[in-house]
């Protein structure tokens, strides 16, 4: 198969990064583009499908909630799907009691069994913080204690984080925790972006629409490294697989966490009353339980059955799906070397969370893909 005779562009990976770039090339440049993915479906980790038996939308790789404040990204996706009105709220179980996450006035009052006003809660937590304050926090633990004090940290952050990263929070970078806000009001929305929702027909259908263009040819169950030798040097490659794999791990294997997902059908209408329940204690082996029914209250779904997913975190081997970049100092130095080498691959663009070794939300990946298309692909045409 001489790919470059037919196609000028090859996209490796049909997740959001690859699919958006392919759509732009097909639509805006009117050029043929081949999209390959080694999996048996498109959509990457964001993929979801409708369970025929119950009409429940199953997120194959764990819950994916779309949220963004970027109007360009929202308008772009809205050309392919409508979004429902879902607003994400998360709860957490600690010592047999349920609390709201992220930490807000409700969490604080329930935890301390108080009836604080916002100002009183702020003053109380401030005192707690003062007791263990670190001037220049160097790790997740110090940063978290500076934000909420030791007691709240021990209850809601320590065990969960230790489970998720299998690392003592003292050895994790402080910035992981800055993803989670702390609020002194009763706002328990998980995200604060302007736009939020779930694609009404699911992510699978959304990807089907993005990729259905006469200029796009999709080949699933095709690994880039099995066809690489057949490519000539003039084909432009957009590579969204792991960057260390591309260079055959010449500087070593970058650290990732993976997750194991145990899916279960339960013969009840509602298992936990909400879409995501975190389990804060280190002793509970899973980090959270997802219940997909709650993502689409607008849908007719089975009453006698629900589908849940228990999520377990562990270190990824090279055959596992990489999910969260660990980013130790060693990883950072290794990635810098791969990044330098990637600049010498003149016909290859590295993108997406695996290609950039970065934890990125869907909207960030889409925004990057739109920009890469504008600045690095369209301009060279
Ligand atoms: P991916 O979706 O991973 O796509 C890369 C594709 O490349 C894959 O399909 C892979 O099979 C393919 N590939 C790799 N190597 C090869 C090869 N050699 N040959 C062929 N194909 C190859 N984001 C949000 O905005 N909201 C959320 O609620 C959210 N929840 C998340 C929950 C979890 C558990 C995780 C891990 C992530 C979550 N994210 C969420 C982030 C989201 O998954 C990513 O932003 C998104 O998947 C990134 O898209 P991508 O195209 O970069 O990568
Ligand atoms: N976190 C926590 N307790 C929770 C939820 C999150 O300690 O109940 C911490 C944990 O370290 C996690 C980080 O906050 O890695 C970011 O949480 P987020 O929900 O954004 O993680 P993700 O959705 O990426 O799994």
XYZ file of C-alpha atoms and ligand atoms in Angstrom:
459
model
C 0.000 0.000 0.000
C 1.677 3.222 -1.089
C -0.259 5.592 1.122
C 1.193 8.828 -0.152
C 0.012 8.186 -3.705
C -3.542 8.696 -2.535
C -3.201 10.830 0.577
C -1.210 13.903 1.386
C -2.146 13.708 5.066
C -2.115 10.877 7.540
C -3.700 11.342 10.970
C -2.622 8.824 13.607
C -5.294 8.533 16.296
C -9.008 9.306 15.973
C -9.435 11.067 19.323
C -10.427 14.727 19.463
C -7.044 16.041 18.336
C -6.788 13.800 15.280
C -10.456 13.946 14.313
C -10.701 17.744 14.456
C -7.532 18.173 12.376
C -8.816 15.629 9.844
C -12.158 17.413 9.575
C -10.443 20.765 9.011
C -8.125 19.368 6.319
C -11.023 17.636 4.568
C -13.365 20.597 4.783
C -11.176 23.657 4.557
C -8.365 22.413 2.308
C -10.501 19.969 0.345
C -7.658 17.439 0.583
C -7.893 13.696 1.147
C -6.890 12.539 4.586
C -6.377 9.067 5.964
C -7.211 8.616 9.646
C -5.984 5.480 11.391
C -6.512 4.223 14.915
C -5.239 1.052 16.479
C -8.458 0.598 18.439
C -11.633 -0.875 16.992
C -13.507 2.429 17.407
C -12.913 6.138 16.837
C -13.248 8.819 19.537
C -10.137 7.999 21.576
C -10.661 8.116 25.311
C -13.724 10.322 24.939
C -15.662 7.555 23.177
C -19.146 6.633 24.371
C -21.863 4.379 22.956
C -25.512 3.693 23.598
C -26.277 0.452 25.398
C -29.102 -0.980 23.272
C -30.697 -2.846 26.169
C -31.158 0.148 28.476
C -30.610 3.212 26.244
C -27.903 4.297 28.700
C -24.893 6.117 27.214
C -21.780 4.289 28.350
C -18.515 6.220 28.555
C -16.063 3.433 27.763
C -13.066 5.110 29.411
C -14.805 6.775 32.360
C -17.045 9.839 32.629
C -16.405 12.612 30.121
C -18.206 15.894 30.739
C -17.789 18.575 28.166
C -17.080 22.056 29.541
C -15.404 25.124 28.123
C -15.386 28.906 28.203
C -13.919 29.010 24.715
C -16.690 30.138 22.348
C -14.770 29.065 19.249
C -14.560 25.491 20.571
C -18.200 25.445 21.689
C -19.421 26.823 18.337
C -17.225 24.388 16.449
C -18.609 21.319 18.258
C -22.151 22.665 18.138
C -22.035 22.252 14.359
C -21.960 18.479 14.912
C -24.138 18.005 17.991
C -26.632 19.552 20.370
C -25.704 19.480 24.055
C -28.076 18.676 26.904
C -28.341 20.757 30.098
C -26.314 18.418 32.328
C -24.363 20.185 35.070
C -21.690 18.116 36.787
C -21.850 17.699 40.575
C -19.656 15.277 42.479
C -20.084 13.743 45.925
C -17.561 11.951 48.083
C -17.870 9.264 50.741
C -15.724 9.636 53.836
C -16.260 7.413 56.890
C -19.760 6.340 55.810
C -20.987 9.860 55.219
C -21.577 11.648 51.932
C -20.184 15.155 51.316
C -20.257 17.516 48.353
C -17.121 18.079 46.244
C -15.284 20.285 45.462
C -14.970 21.500 49.041
C -17.573 24.214 49.606
C -19.556 25.669 52.499
C -21.790 22.597 52.609
C -18.735 20.279 52.880
C -17.165 22.446 55.583
C -20.349 22.761 57.659
C -21.161 19.052 57.391
C -17.600 18.012 58.208
C -17.251 20.253 61.280
C -20.977 19.916 62.139
C -21.359 23.686 62.181
C -23.681 26.261 60.767
C -21.057 28.747 59.587
C -21.809 31.709 57.382
C -19.346 32.130 54.471
C -17.279 34.608 56.501
C -17.248 32.441 59.638
C -16.192 29.399 57.634
C -13.423 31.381 55.963
C -12.117 32.604 59.343
C -12.310 29.100 60.820
C -10.444 27.465 57.937
C -7.926 30.330 57.950
C -7.087 29.468 61.555
C -6.723 25.792 60.610
C -4.412 26.714 57.730
C -2.250 28.900 59.983
C -1.458 25.971 62.264
C 0.404 24.093 59.516
C 1.198 26.799 56.969
C 4.222 26.324 54.673
C 5.797 29.497 53.264
C 6.690 28.171 49.771
C 4.728 24.935 49.262
C 6.781 22.467 47.271
C 4.435 19.534 46.968
C 0.737 18.627 46.785
C 0.401 18.035 50.520
C 1.860 21.390 51.539
C -0.162 23.201 48.891
C -3.422 21.502 49.902
C -2.893 22.209 53.616
C -2.226 25.859 52.738
C -5.593 25.895 50.969
C -7.856 24.043 53.442
C -5.947 23.073 56.584
C -4.862 19.660 57.796
C -8.221 18.092 58.821
C -10.056 18.713 55.556
C -6.933 17.660 53.666
C -6.650 14.379 55.563
C -10.328 13.580 55.014
C -10.933 14.514 51.387
C -7.603 14.796 49.600
C -4.946 12.599 51.178
C -6.496 9.138 50.680
C -8.056 9.848 47.279
C -4.867 11.360 45.885
C -2.693 8.567 47.269
C -4.960 6.022 45.592
C -5.139 7.842 42.307
C -1.400 8.450 41.981
C -0.071 5.571 44.162
C 2.353 8.146 45.497
C 2.438 9.927 48.802
C 1.070 13.449 48.177
C 4.336 14.765 49.656
C 6.009 13.514 46.463
C 3.466 14.911 43.999
C 3.627 18.309 42.271
C 1.530 21.028 43.925
C -0.234 22.014 40.710
C -2.402 18.823 40.567
C -4.535 20.161 43.383
C -5.041 23.605 41.870
C -7.504 21.950 39.452
C -9.910 21.717 42.430
C -11.446 24.949 43.734
C -12.355 25.657 47.390
C -15.515 27.690 47.863
C -17.016 29.503 50.834
C -20.551 29.370 49.440
C -22.993 26.599 48.582
C -22.040 26.431 44.919
C -21.274 22.748 44.336
C -20.911 22.844 40.558
C -17.759 20.938 39.647
C -16.865 23.188 36.695
C -17.126 26.925 36.371
C -16.988 27.224 32.604
C -19.497 29.211 30.603
C -20.608 26.233 28.501
C -21.259 22.732 29.809
C -23.233 19.674 28.745
C -23.174 16.274 27.114
C -23.653 15.594 23.407
C -27.299 14.497 23.238
C -26.592 11.404 21.152
C -23.283 10.638 22.868
C -19.635 11.105 21.892
C -19.629 8.160 19.472
C -22.286 9.831 17.301
C -20.490 13.162 17.584
C -17.263 11.629 16.239
C -19.198 9.875 13.492
C -20.424 13.293 12.318
C -17.002 14.953 12.588
C -15.395 12.184 10.549
C -18.097 11.668 7.930
C -16.689 13.654 5.040
C -15.994 12.396 1.546
C -12.318 13.374 1.880
C -11.804 11.370 5.073
C -10.973 7.683 4.968
C -10.936 5.923 8.314
C -9.051 2.709 9.013
C -9.539 1.218 12.465
C -7.434 -1.519 14.041
C -4.438 -0.117 12.202
C -1.277 0.588 14.138
C 0.941 3.352 12.794
C 4.066 1.333 13.536
C 2.847 -1.482 11.289
C 2.548 0.809 8.266
C 5.272 3.361 8.996
C 7.799 1.763 6.659
C 5.390 2.084 3.747
C 5.200 5.852 4.017
C 7.358 8.036 1.855
C 8.985 11.122 3.302
C 6.583 13.590 1.665
C 3.390 12.555 3.469
C 2.416 14.917 6.283
C 1.750 12.984 9.502
C -0.300 14.245 12.424
C 0.717 11.919 15.227
C -1.371 11.735 18.422
C 0.089 8.549 19.924
C 2.641 8.451 22.781
C 5.746 10.484 21.927
C 8.159 8.038 23.606
C 6.752 5.169 21.510
C 7.345 7.195 18.329
C 11.058 7.345 19.116
C 11.113 3.708 20.172
C 11.687 4.682 23.821
C 15.252 5.814 23.036
C 15.422 7.917 26.228
C 13.235 5.595 28.331
C 9.519 5.138 29.058
C 7.548 8.175 30.253
C 5.531 7.588 33.452
C 1.749 7.303 33.185
C -1.074 6.174 35.438
C -3.689 3.944 33.897
C -7.120 2.994 35.202
C -8.965 -0.300 35.339
C -12.685 0.036 34.817
C -15.046 -2.641 36.103
C -18.432 -2.366 34.462
C -21.471 -3.817 36.212
C -25.188 -4.028 35.466
C -27.238 -3.618 38.598
C -30.961 -4.537 38.664
C -32.156 -1.292 40.271
C -33.456 1.954 38.809
C -30.925 4.165 40.581
C -27.759 2.842 42.245
C -26.260 5.940 43.879
C -28.497 8.879 42.990
C -25.796 10.767 41.086
C -23.322 10.325 38.233
C -20.016 10.288 40.167
C -19.393 9.254 43.770
C -15.784 9.566 44.945
C -14.424 7.383 47.739
C -12.027 9.464 49.811
C -10.517 6.800 52.032
C -7.287 5.086 51.012
C -8.661 1.737 52.303
C -11.466 1.594 49.700
C -9.707 0.083 46.661
C -11.500 2.086 43.938
C -11.343 5.872 43.559
C -14.889 6.443 42.309
C -18.085 4.917 40.932
C -19.663 6.289 37.768
C -23.376 5.770 37.061
C -24.086 6.765 33.481
C -27.863 7.016 33.651
C -27.586 10.413 35.321
C -25.851 11.999 32.317
C -28.982 11.926 30.180
C -32.067 12.644 32.300
C -33.774 13.783 29.090
C -33.623 10.230 27.653
C -36.048 7.343 28.106
C -33.855 4.786 29.894
C -34.586 1.379 31.422
C -36.214 1.545 34.867
C -35.235 -1.944 35.999
C -31.514 -1.679 35.406
C -28.571 0.692 35.704
C -24.930 0.526 34.581
C -22.093 1.437 36.916
C -18.339 1.558 36.528
C -15.844 1.209 39.340
C -12.541 2.970 38.674
C -9.210 1.649 39.988
C -5.929 3.435 39.390
C -2.499 1.858 38.864
C 0.857 2.413 37.127
C 0.724 1.887 33.354
C 2.959 -0.591 31.518
C 3.743 -0.027 27.824
C 0.775 -2.251 26.842
C -1.738 -0.381 29.011
C -3.784 2.645 28.017
C -1.922 5.675 29.391
C -4.315 8.107 31.137
C -2.564 10.510 33.511
C 1.014 11.721 32.928
C 2.892 11.383 36.231
C 5.423 14.090 35.389
C 8.147 13.388 37.919
C 11.370 15.401 37.498
C 12.814 12.428 35.622
C 9.769 12.382 33.293
C 10.137 16.100 32.625
C 13.797 15.761 31.673
C 13.037 12.746 29.475
C 10.142 14.522 27.762
C 12.373 17.547 27.030
C 14.675 15.240 25.037
C 11.782 13.728 23.075
C 10.405 17.199 22.428
C 13.770 18.336 21.034
C 13.865 15.304 18.710
C 10.277 15.881 17.605
C 11.281 19.305 16.237
C 13.606 17.546 13.780
C 10.791 15.431 12.333
C 9.921 17.953 9.658
C 6.845 16.215 8.261
C 5.331 15.196 11.564
C 3.135 17.246 13.888
C 2.885 15.862 17.433
C -0.371 16.646 19.194
C -2.952 15.646 21.784
C -2.365 14.445 25.319
C -0.165 11.474 24.331
C 1.877 13.344 21.742
C 2.523 16.224 24.147
C 2.700 14.188 27.377
C 0.232 16.536 29.029
C -3.012 16.159 30.972
C -5.474 17.994 28.735
C -9.244 18.300 28.857
C -11.264 17.789 25.688
C -11.849 21.499 25.067
C -8.112 22.217 25.372
C -7.290 19.489 22.872
C -9.904 20.792 20.413
C -8.638 24.348 20.770
C -5.062 23.185 20.152
C -6.149 21.193 17.094
C -7.953 24.210 15.610
C -4.867 26.379 16.186
C -2.415 23.822 14.824
C -4.552 23.544 11.715
C -4.606 27.313 11.240
C -0.953 27.995 12.042
C 0.884 24.906 10.844
C -1.235 23.216 8.202
C -3.451 25.717 6.375
C -0.637 28.256 6.163
C 1.726 25.850 4.374
C -0.859 24.941 1.777
P -7.015 10.289 22.823
O -8.461 10.490 23.021
O -6.296 9.411 23.750
O -6.802 9.727 21.330
C -5.561 9.209 20.881
C -5.844 8.057 19.941
O -4.616 7.660 19.311
C -6.393 6.818 20.635
O -7.644 6.467 20.077
C -5.333 5.750 20.382
O -5.880 4.461 20.160
C -4.669 6.270 19.115
N -3.307 5.762 18.935
C -2.290 5.814 19.834
N -1.190 5.218 19.311
C -1.531 4.792 18.070
C -0.828 4.107 17.039
N 0.436 3.713 17.207
N -1.465 3.827 15.882
C -2.766 4.178 15.724
N -3.491 4.834 16.671
C -2.869 5.142 17.806
N -11.777 15.750 29.554
C -12.816 16.597 29.693
O -12.859 17.644 29.018
N -13.862 16.297 30.546
C -13.877 15.173 31.299
O -14.818 14.944 32.072
C -12.767 14.269 31.183
N -12.749 13.137 31.908
C -11.679 12.306 31.804
C -11.670 11.146 32.570
C -10.611 10.281 32.487
C -10.614 9.022 33.293
C -9.493 10.604 31.642
C -8.284 9.726 31.588
C -9.518 11.737 30.862
C -10.592 12.614 30.918
N -10.652 13.749 30.131
C -11.713 14.612 30.266
C -9.591 14.068 29.133
C -9.905 13.520 27.705
O -9.965 12.109 27.754
C -8.819 14.001 26.735
O -8.779 15.403 26.710
C -9.000 13.520 25.279
O -9.257 12.145 25.198
C -7.740 13.847 24.494
O -7.896 13.550 23.126
P -6.632 13.121 22.262
O -7.073 13.094 20.852
O -5.468 13.958 22.605
O -6.242 11.666 22.793
N -8.930 15.084 44.388
C -9.048 14.657 45.692
N -10.264 14.252 46.159
C -11.365 14.228 45.364
C -11.249 14.676 44.044
C -10.006 15.087 43.577
O -8.059 14.631 46.416
O -12.438 13.843 45.855
C -7.595 15.537 43.909
C -6.778 14.397 43.295
O -5.419 14.598 43.621
C -6.984 14.605 41.801
C -7.061 16.135 41.700
O -7.722 16.538 42.903
O -5.908 14.085 41.048
C -7.808 16.657 40.480
O -9.142 16.155 40.544
P -10.043 15.997 39.234
O -11.408 15.630 39.645
O -9.849 17.204 38.380
O -9.354 14.745 38.559
P -9.775 13.944 37.240
O -11.166 14.314 36.842
O -8.765 14.371 36.267
O -9.655 12.527 37.637
